[in-house]
Coordinates of C-alpha atoms and ligand atoms in Angstrom, one line a residue:
M18 CA -3.6 4.7 1.8
I19 CA -4.4 7.7 -0.3
D20 CA -7.2 9.1 -2.4
R21 CA -5.2 7.9 -5.3
H22 CA -8.0 8.3 -7.9
Q23 CA -7.3 12.0 -7.3
L24 CA -3.6 11.9 -7.1
L25 CA -2.1 8.9 -8.9
P26 CA 1.6 9.9 -8.7
I27 CA 1.5 10.0 -4.9
A28 CA -0.5 6.8 -4.8
A29 CA 2.0 4.1 -4.1
L30 CA 3.3 5.9 -1.1
G31 CA 1.3 4.3 1.5
V32 CA 2.9 0.9 0.7
A33 CA 6.0 2.2 -1.0
A34 CA 7.7 2.2 2.3
L35 CA 7.3 -1.6 2.3
L36 CA 9.0 -2.0 -0.8
G37 CA 11.7 0.4 -0.1
S38 CA 11.2 2.4 -3.3
A39 CA 10.9 5.8 -2.3
A40 CA 12.7 7.7 0.4
A41 CA 16.3 7.0 -0.5
R42 CA 16.8 9.8 -3.1
A43 CA 15.2 12.5 -1.1
Q44 CA 18.3 14.2 0.0
D45 CA 19.8 14.3 -3.5
A46 CA 18.7 17.6 -4.9
A47 CA 16.3 19.3 -2.5
P48 CA 15.5 22.8 -3.6
A49 CA 16.4 25.7 -1.3
I50 CA 13.3 27.2 0.4
D51 CA 13.3 30.7 1.6
P52 CA 12.1 30.6 5.3
A53 CA 10.4 34.0 4.9
E54 CA 8.5 32.9 2.0
F55 CA 7.4 29.7 3.9
R56 CA 6.3 31.9 6.8
S57 CA 4.4 34.2 4.6
C58 CA 2.5 31.4 2.8
L59 CA 1.6 29.8 6.2
N60 CA 0.3 33.4 7.5
G61 CA -1.8 33.6 4.3
L62 CA -3.1 30.0 4.6
K63 CA -4.6 30.2 8.1
T64 CA -7.4 32.7 7.1
T65 CA -8.4 30.7 3.9
P66 CA -11.8 28.7 3.9
A67 CA -9.9 25.4 4.0
F68 CA -8.7 26.3 7.5
S69 CA -12.0 27.7 8.8
R70 CA -12.3 24.8 11.3
I71 CA -8.8 25.3 12.8
S72 CA -8.5 27.7 15.7
P73 CA -5.7 30.4 15.6
A74 CA -4.4 28.7 18.7
T75 CA -4.1 25.2 17.1
F76 CA -2.5 26.8 13.9
A77 CA 0.0 28.6 16.0
Q78 CA 0.8 25.7 18.3
H79 CA 1.7 23.5 15.3
T80 CA 3.4 26.0 12.9
D81 CA 5.2 28.5 15.0
G82 CA 8.9 28.0 14.3
L83 CA 8.1 25.2 11.8
A84 CA 10.8 24.7 9.1
A85 CA 9.9 23.6 5.5
D86 CA 11.1 20.2 4.7
P87 CA 12.4 20.5 0.9
S88 CA 13.0 16.7 0.6
V89 CA 9.2 16.1 0.1
L90 CA 9.2 18.2 -2.9
V91 CA 11.8 16.0 -4.4
L92 CA 9.6 13.0 -3.7
L93 CA 6.7 14.7 -5.2
D94 CA 8.4 15.2 -8.5
R95 CA 10.2 11.8 -8.4
Q96 CA 9.7 9.8 -11.6
P97 CA 9.6 6.1 -11.1
E98 CA 12.9 4.7 -12.2
F99 CA 11.1 1.6 -13.6
T100 CA 7.8 -0.3 -13.2
L101 CA 8.2 -3.3 -11.1
P102 CA 6.6 -6.4 -12.6
V103 CA 3.6 -7.6 -10.7
W104 CA 5.4 -10.8 -9.5
D105 CA 7.9 -8.5 -7.6
Y106 CA 5.2 -6.8 -5.8
L107 CA 3.5 -10.1 -4.8
A108 CA 6.9 -11.7 -3.9
V109 CA 7.5 -8.8 -1.2
L110 CA 4.0 -8.2 -0.2
V111 CA 2.8 -11.8 0.1
D112 CA 5.9 -13.7 1.5
D113 CA 6.0 -16.5 4.1
E114 CA 6.8 -14.0 6.8
R115 CA 3.8 -11.8 6.2
V116 CA 1.5 -14.9 6.0
A117 CA 2.8 -16.1 9.3
D118 CA 2.5 -12.6 10.8
G119 CA -1.1 -12.3 9.4
R120 CA -2.2 -15.7 11.0
A121 CA -0.8 -14.5 14.2
A122 CA -2.4 -11.1 14.0
Y123 CA -5.7 -12.8 13.1
A124 CA -5.6 -15.1 16.0
R125 CA -4.6 -12.3 18.5
W126 CA -7.3 -9.9 17.4
Q127 CA -10.1 -12.5 16.7
D128 CA -12.6 -11.2 19.0
T129 CA -12.3 -7.6 18.0
L130 CA -12.2 -8.6 14.3
Q131 CA -15.6 -10.6 14.8
K132 CA -17.3 -7.5 16.3
I133 CA -16.0 -5.4 13.5
E134 CA -17.5 -7.9 11.0
Q135 CA -20.8 -7.8 12.7
Q136 CA -20.9 -4.1 12.3
T137 CA -19.4 -3.7 8.9
G138 CA -19.7 -7.1 7.1
V139 CA -16.1 -7.0 6.3
A140 CA -14.5 -10.5 7.0
P141 CA -11.5 -10.5 9.5
N142 CA -9.1 -12.0 7.1
I143 CA -9.6 -9.2 4.7
V144 CA -9.1 -6.5 7.4
V145 CA -5.9 -8.2 8.4
G146 CA -4.7 -8.6 4.8
V147 CA -5.1 -4.8 4.3
W148 CA -3.3 -4.2 7.6
G149 CA -0.5 -6.4 6.5
V150 CA 0.1 -4.8 3.2
E151 CA -0.5 -1.1 4.3
S152 CA 1.7 -1.1 7.5
N153 CA 3.1 -4.6 8.0
F154 CA 0.5 -5.0 10.9
G155 CA 1.3 -1.7 12.4
Q156 CA 5.2 -2.1 12.3
N157 CA 5.8 0.4 9.4
L158 CA 4.0 3.7 9.9
G159 CA 6.3 6.1 8.3
G160 CA 8.4 8.6 10.4
R161 CA 7.9 11.9 8.6
P162 CA 6.1 14.6 10.8
L163 CA 2.7 15.0 8.9
V164 CA 2.4 18.8 9.7
Q165 CA 5.7 19.5 8.4
S166 CA 5.4 17.5 5.2
L167 CA 1.9 18.8 4.4
A168 CA 2.7 22.4 5.3
T169 CA 5.6 22.3 2.9
L170 CA 3.5 20.7 0.1
S171 CA 0.8 23.3 0.8
C172 CA 3.2 26.1 0.0
F173 CA 5.6 24.7 -2.8
G174 CA 5.3 22.3 -5.7
R175 CA 2.4 20.8 -7.6
R176 CA -0.9 20.1 -6.1
Q177 CA -0.9 22.7 -3.5
A178 CA -4.7 22.9 -3.3
Y179 CA -5.0 19.3 -2.6
F180 CA -2.3 19.3 0.0
R181 CA -3.9 22.4 1.8
G182 CA -6.9 20.4 2.4
E183 CA -4.9 17.6 3.9
F184 CA -2.8 20.0 5.9
A185 CA -5.9 21.5 7.5
A186 CA -7.4 18.0 8.1
A187 CA -4.1 17.0 9.8
L188 CA -4.3 20.2 12.2
R189 CA -8.0 19.2 12.9
I190 CA -6.9 15.6 14.0
L191 CA -4.5 17.3 16.4
Q192 CA -7.1 19.9 17.4
E193 CA -9.6 17.2 18.2
G194 CA -7.1 15.3 20.1
H195 CA -7.4 11.9 18.1
V196 CA -3.6 11.4 17.8
P197 CA -0.9 13.1 19.8
A198 CA 1.3 15.5 18.0
D199 CA 4.5 13.5 18.2
K200 CA 2.7 10.3 16.9
L201 CA 1.3 12.2 13.8
T202 CA 4.0 10.9 11.4
G203 CA 3.7 9.1 8.2
S204 CA 4.7 8.8 4.5
W205 CA 6.0 12.0 2.9
A206 CA 2.8 12.6 1.3
G207 CA 0.8 12.4 4.5
A208 CA -0.4 8.9 4.7
F209 CA -0.3 7.8 8.3
G210 CA -1.1 5.2 11.1
Q211 CA -1.8 1.6 10.8
T212 CA -4.3 2.1 8.1
Q213 CA -2.1 4.7 6.1
F214 CA -5.0 7.0 5.7
M215 CA -4.6 10.5 4.3
P216 CA -5.9 13.0 6.8
S217 CA -9.2 13.7 4.8
T218 CA -9.8 9.9 4.4
F219 CA -9.4 9.8 8.3
F220 CA -12.3 12.0 8.7
A221 CA -14.4 10.2 6.0
N222 CA -13.7 6.7 7.5
A223 CA -12.0 6.6 10.8
V224 CA -13.9 5.2 13.9
D225 CA -13.4 5.0 17.6
F226 CA -13.9 1.4 18.1
D227 CA -12.2 1.1 21.8
G228 CA -14.6 3.7 23.1
D229 CA -12.1 6.0 24.6
G230 CA -13.6 9.0 22.6
R231 CA -10.6 9.3 20.1
R232 CA -10.2 7.9 16.7
D233 CA -6.6 6.8 17.2
I234 CA -5.5 4.8 14.1
V235 CA -1.9 5.2 15.2
D236 CA -1.8 3.6 18.7
S237 CA -5.1 1.8 18.9
V238 CA -5.3 -1.5 16.9
P239 CA -9.1 -1.8 17.5
D240 CA -9.6 1.7 16.0
A241 CA -7.3 1.0 13.2
L242 CA -8.9 -2.3 12.2
A243 CA -12.3 -1.0 12.5
S244 CA -11.3 2.1 10.4
T245 CA -10.1 -0.1 7.7
A246 CA -13.3 -2.1 7.7
K247 CA -15.3 1.1 7.6
F248 CA -13.3 2.2 4.7
L249 CA -14.1 -0.8 2.7
Q250 CA -17.8 -0.7 3.8
N251 CA -17.9 2.8 2.5
A252 CA -16.3 1.6 -0.7
G253 CA -19.2 -0.7 -1.4
W254 CA -18.1 -3.9 0.3
R255 CA -20.6 -6.6 -0.2
P256 CA -20.8 -9.0 2.9
G257 CA -20.4 -12.6 2.2
Q258 CA -19.1 -12.1 -1.3
P259 CA -15.4 -13.4 -2.2
W260 CA -13.2 -10.8 -3.8
G261 CA -12.7 -13.3 -6.7
F262 CA -10.6 -16.3 -7.5
E263 CA -8.0 -17.5 -9.9
V264 CA -9.6 -19.2 -12.8
R265 CA -8.6 -21.5 -15.8
L266 CA -9.3 -20.2 -19.3
P267 CA -10.5 -22.6 -22.0
P268 CA -8.1 -23.3 -24.7
G269 CA -8.1 -20.5 -27.4
F270 CA -9.9 -18.0 -25.2
D271 CA -9.9 -14.5 -26.5
T272 CA -8.4 -12.3 -23.6
S273 CA -8.2 -9.1 -25.5
G274 CA -11.2 -7.6 -23.7
A275 CA -10.1 -8.6 -20.3
S276 CA -10.9 -6.0 -17.7
R277 CA -11.7 -5.9 -14.0
K278 CA -14.4 -3.3 -14.9
N279 CA -16.0 -5.4 -17.6
K280 CA -18.2 -7.4 -15.4
Q281 CA -20.5 -10.2 -16.5
P282 CA -22.7 -12.6 -14.6
I283 CA -20.9 -15.6 -13.4
A284 CA -23.2 -17.8 -15.5
A285 CA -21.8 -16.1 -18.6
W286 CA -18.3 -17.0 -17.5
R287 CA -19.3 -20.5 -16.9
R288 CA -20.9 -20.7 -20.4
A289 CA -17.7 -19.3 -21.9
G290 CA -15.9 -22.3 -20.4
L291 CA -14.1 -20.8 -17.5
T292 CA -13.5 -22.9 -14.3
L293 CA -11.7 -22.4 -11.1
A294 CA -7.9 -22.8 -11.4
S295 CA -8.4 -26.3 -9.9
G296 CA -10.9 -27.2 -12.6
Q297 CA -13.8 -27.1 -10.3
P298 CA -16.8 -25.1 -11.6
L299 CA -17.1 -21.5 -10.9
P300 CA -19.0 -21.1 -7.5
D301 CA -22.2 -19.1 -7.2
D302 CA -21.3 -16.7 -4.3
L303 CA -19.9 -14.1 -6.7
P304 CA -22.8 -12.9 -8.8
S305 CA -20.9 -11.0 -11.4
A306 CA -17.1 -10.6 -12.1
G307 CA -14.6 -9.1 -14.5
L308 CA -11.6 -10.9 -15.9
M309 CA -8.3 -9.7 -14.7
I310 CA -5.0 -10.8 -16.2
P311 CA -2.2 -8.8 -14.5
A312 CA 0.5 -10.3 -17.0
A313 CA -0.3 -12.0 -20.4
G314 CA 0.4 -15.6 -20.0
G315 CA 0.2 -15.6 -16.3
P316 CA -2.6 -16.3 -13.9
A317 CA -6.1 -15.1 -14.6
F318 CA -8.6 -14.0 -12.1
L319 CA -12.3 -13.4 -12.0
V320 CA -12.9 -10.3 -9.6
G321 CA -16.0 -8.8 -8.2
R322 CA -17.2 -5.8 -6.4
N323 CA -15.2 -6.5 -3.3
F324 CA -11.9 -6.4 -5.4
D325 CA -13.0 -2.9 -6.4
A326 CA -13.3 -1.9 -2.8
L327 CA -9.8 -3.2 -2.3
Y328 CA -8.8 -1.3 -5.3
R329 CA -10.0 1.9 -3.7
Y330 CA -7.3 1.5 -1.1
N331 CA -4.4 2.0 -3.2
A332 CA -5.8 2.7 -6.9
S333 CA -3.5 -0.3 -8.0
E334 CA -4.7 -3.7 -9.1
N335 CA -1.4 -5.2 -8.0
Y336 CA -1.8 -4.1 -4.5
A337 CA -5.4 -5.1 -4.4
L338 CA -4.4 -8.5 -5.6
A339 CA -1.6 -8.6 -2.9
I340 CA -4.3 -7.8 -0.2
A341 CA -6.7 -10.3 -1.7
H342 CA -4.3 -13.1 -1.9
L343 CA -2.7 -12.4 1.5
A344 CA -6.2 -12.4 3.0
D345 CA -6.9 -15.8 1.4
L346 CA -3.6 -17.3 2.7
I347 CA -4.4 -15.9 6.3
A348 CA -7.8 -17.7 6.2
D349 CA -6.7 -21.0 4.9
P350 CA -3.5 -22.5 6.4
A351 CA -3.4 -25.1 3.6
A352 CA -3.3 -22.7 0.8
P353 CA -0.1 -22.4 -1.2
I354 CA 1.5 -19.0 -1.9
A355 CA 2.0 -19.6 -5.6
F356 CA -1.0 -19.3 -7.9
V357 CA -1.8 -22.4 -9.9
T358 CA -0.6 -20.8 -13.1
P359 CA 3.0 -19.4 -12.7
W360 CA 4.0 -15.8 -13.5
P361 CA 5.4 -15.7 -17.0
T362 CA 9.0 -15.2 -16.0
D363 CA 12.3 -17.2 -15.7
D364 CA 13.4 -14.8 -12.9
P365 CA 10.9 -14.6 -10.1
G366 CA 10.9 -11.8 -7.5
L367 CA 12.4 -12.0 -4.0
S368 CA 10.7 -12.2 -0.6
R369 CA 11.8 -9.8 2.1
A370 CA 14.0 -12.7 3.6
E371 CA 15.6 -13.2 0.2
N372 CA 16.0 -9.4 -0.2
R373 CA 17.9 -9.3 3.1
E374 CA 20.0 -12.2 1.9
L375 CA 20.8 -10.4 -1.3
Q376 CA 21.8 -7.3 0.7
T377 CA 24.0 -9.2 2.9
L378 CA 25.8 -10.8 -0.1
L379 CA 26.2 -7.2 -1.7
L380 CA 27.6 -5.9 1.6
A381 CA 30.0 -8.8 1.7
R382 CA 31.2 -7.7 -1.8
G383 CA 31.9 -4.3 -0.3
H384 CA 28.9 -2.4 -1.6
D385 CA 28.0 0.5 0.8
I386 CA 24.2 -0.1 0.9
G387 CA 23.8 0.4 4.7
S388 CA 22.0 -2.4 6.6
A389 CA 20.3 -5.5 5.1
D390 CA 16.9 -4.3 5.9
G391 CA 15.1 -6.1 3.1
L392 CA 14.0 -2.8 1.5
I393 CA 15.4 -2.3 -1.9
G394 CA 16.2 1.4 -2.1
A395 CA 18.3 3.5 -4.4
K396 CA 21.7 2.4 -3.0
T397 CA 20.9 -1.2 -3.2
R398 CA 19.7 -0.8 -6.7
E399 CA 22.9 0.7 -7.7
A400 CA 24.9 -2.1 -6.1
I401 CA 22.6 -4.6 -8.0
Q402 CA 23.4 -2.9 -11.2
A403 CA 27.1 -3.0 -10.6
E404 CA 26.9 -6.7 -10.0
Q405 CA 24.6 -7.3 -12.9
Q406 CA 27.1 -5.6 -15.2
R407 CA 30.0 -7.4 -13.8
L408 CA 28.1 -10.9 -14.4
G409 CA 27.0 -9.8 -17.9
M410 CA 23.4 -9.6 -16.9
K411 CA 21.0 -6.9 -18.0
A412 CA 21.8 -4.1 -15.6
D413 CA 18.3 -3.0 -14.7
G414 CA 18.9 -2.8 -11.0
R415 CA 16.1 -5.3 -10.3
A416 CA 16.3 -7.7 -7.4
G417 CA 15.5 -11.3 -8.7
Q418 CA 16.1 -14.8 -8.2
K419 CA 18.9 -15.1 -10.9
L420 CA 21.2 -12.5 -9.4
L421 CA 20.6 -14.0 -5.9
A422 CA 21.5 -17.5 -7.2
A423 CA 24.8 -16.1 -8.9
L424 CA 25.9 -14.3 -5.8
R425 CA 25.1 -17.3 -3.6
R426 CA 27.3 -19.3 -6.0
R427 CA 30.0 -16.6 -5.5
E428 CA 30.2 -16.0 -9.2
Ligands
CA515 CA1 -10.4 5.1 20.4

């Protein structure tokens, strides 16, 4: 999780690891970095105002002998190869496995989650939904040393001023002893821990919930969950309100002005003929909402202020929808994964289990894609393209149901 409003290209990184979209190309064309230039930059940084809270001893302890990591500069300038359709994000981020893991996490941490709700007003299923999308319930924290990544980004490439603030905050986390140095790892851009906070977001939101005096969002689940709730509270969470719901539009409804931000009283939407997707009348527990249609012809949603708070976590409506939907499924064991209105595609996306199956089939065909880890990285995409070409499909490198079906049939 990142201050993505400031830094959109870096945005998707907290969750990109889950989708396997980033890291693979990092070794491709890393620029050479002159160690003396890096050292000179660090020496200059430590006396700047951004680092005024960092003691010389802390600075020396964590930067003496530190080598730059040029691979983060490649990732900084990486252009997305293509934009995944929303149904691909949802297929991976809200699959049967994550729903089951989320329900288990909810049951295991129920007491803690209830105490957190008493203090912040944020419902347990929402907190667990964020946890699941951001770090797969603490299983996917990112392995890059934060100090090394942020020091490199502070001295080279775009956005150095931004990263200097994050670098200083990372050193302050270590100086104050919240997280041990060897545990301060994360995404290449510096999102870390079970909440995938940037270091500055940590200081704005992280809380010590287990009472040991440290705000440890890496190793303490209570600290991480409470910090997530605190973030949402600070982002304007309204206790007791739903994030929103899927709706049915009346025939011929003009969707041209649809926007999450264009909020209307729920009574106005009712007058316009909208109902819940089930056909039931719109409920009153959401005072005002905007109409969000992620893909024309697909499911439509009315979303309120709490959806905006979820949006703050990733600056992406698709991710916020994934969190919201996962939270609904965690809370209601009877709820189906599919929305009432299907996505407008004849080639739906793959769950992580299906991604693993696809990778296994690619491996069996001799493609050198490493292990079948369910993450679609650059190597898997190249193998997919080769198979798509062979089968006469559009060679876009996208993992979808049609290709999986063809490989299952041994075509
Ligand atoms: Ca603690």
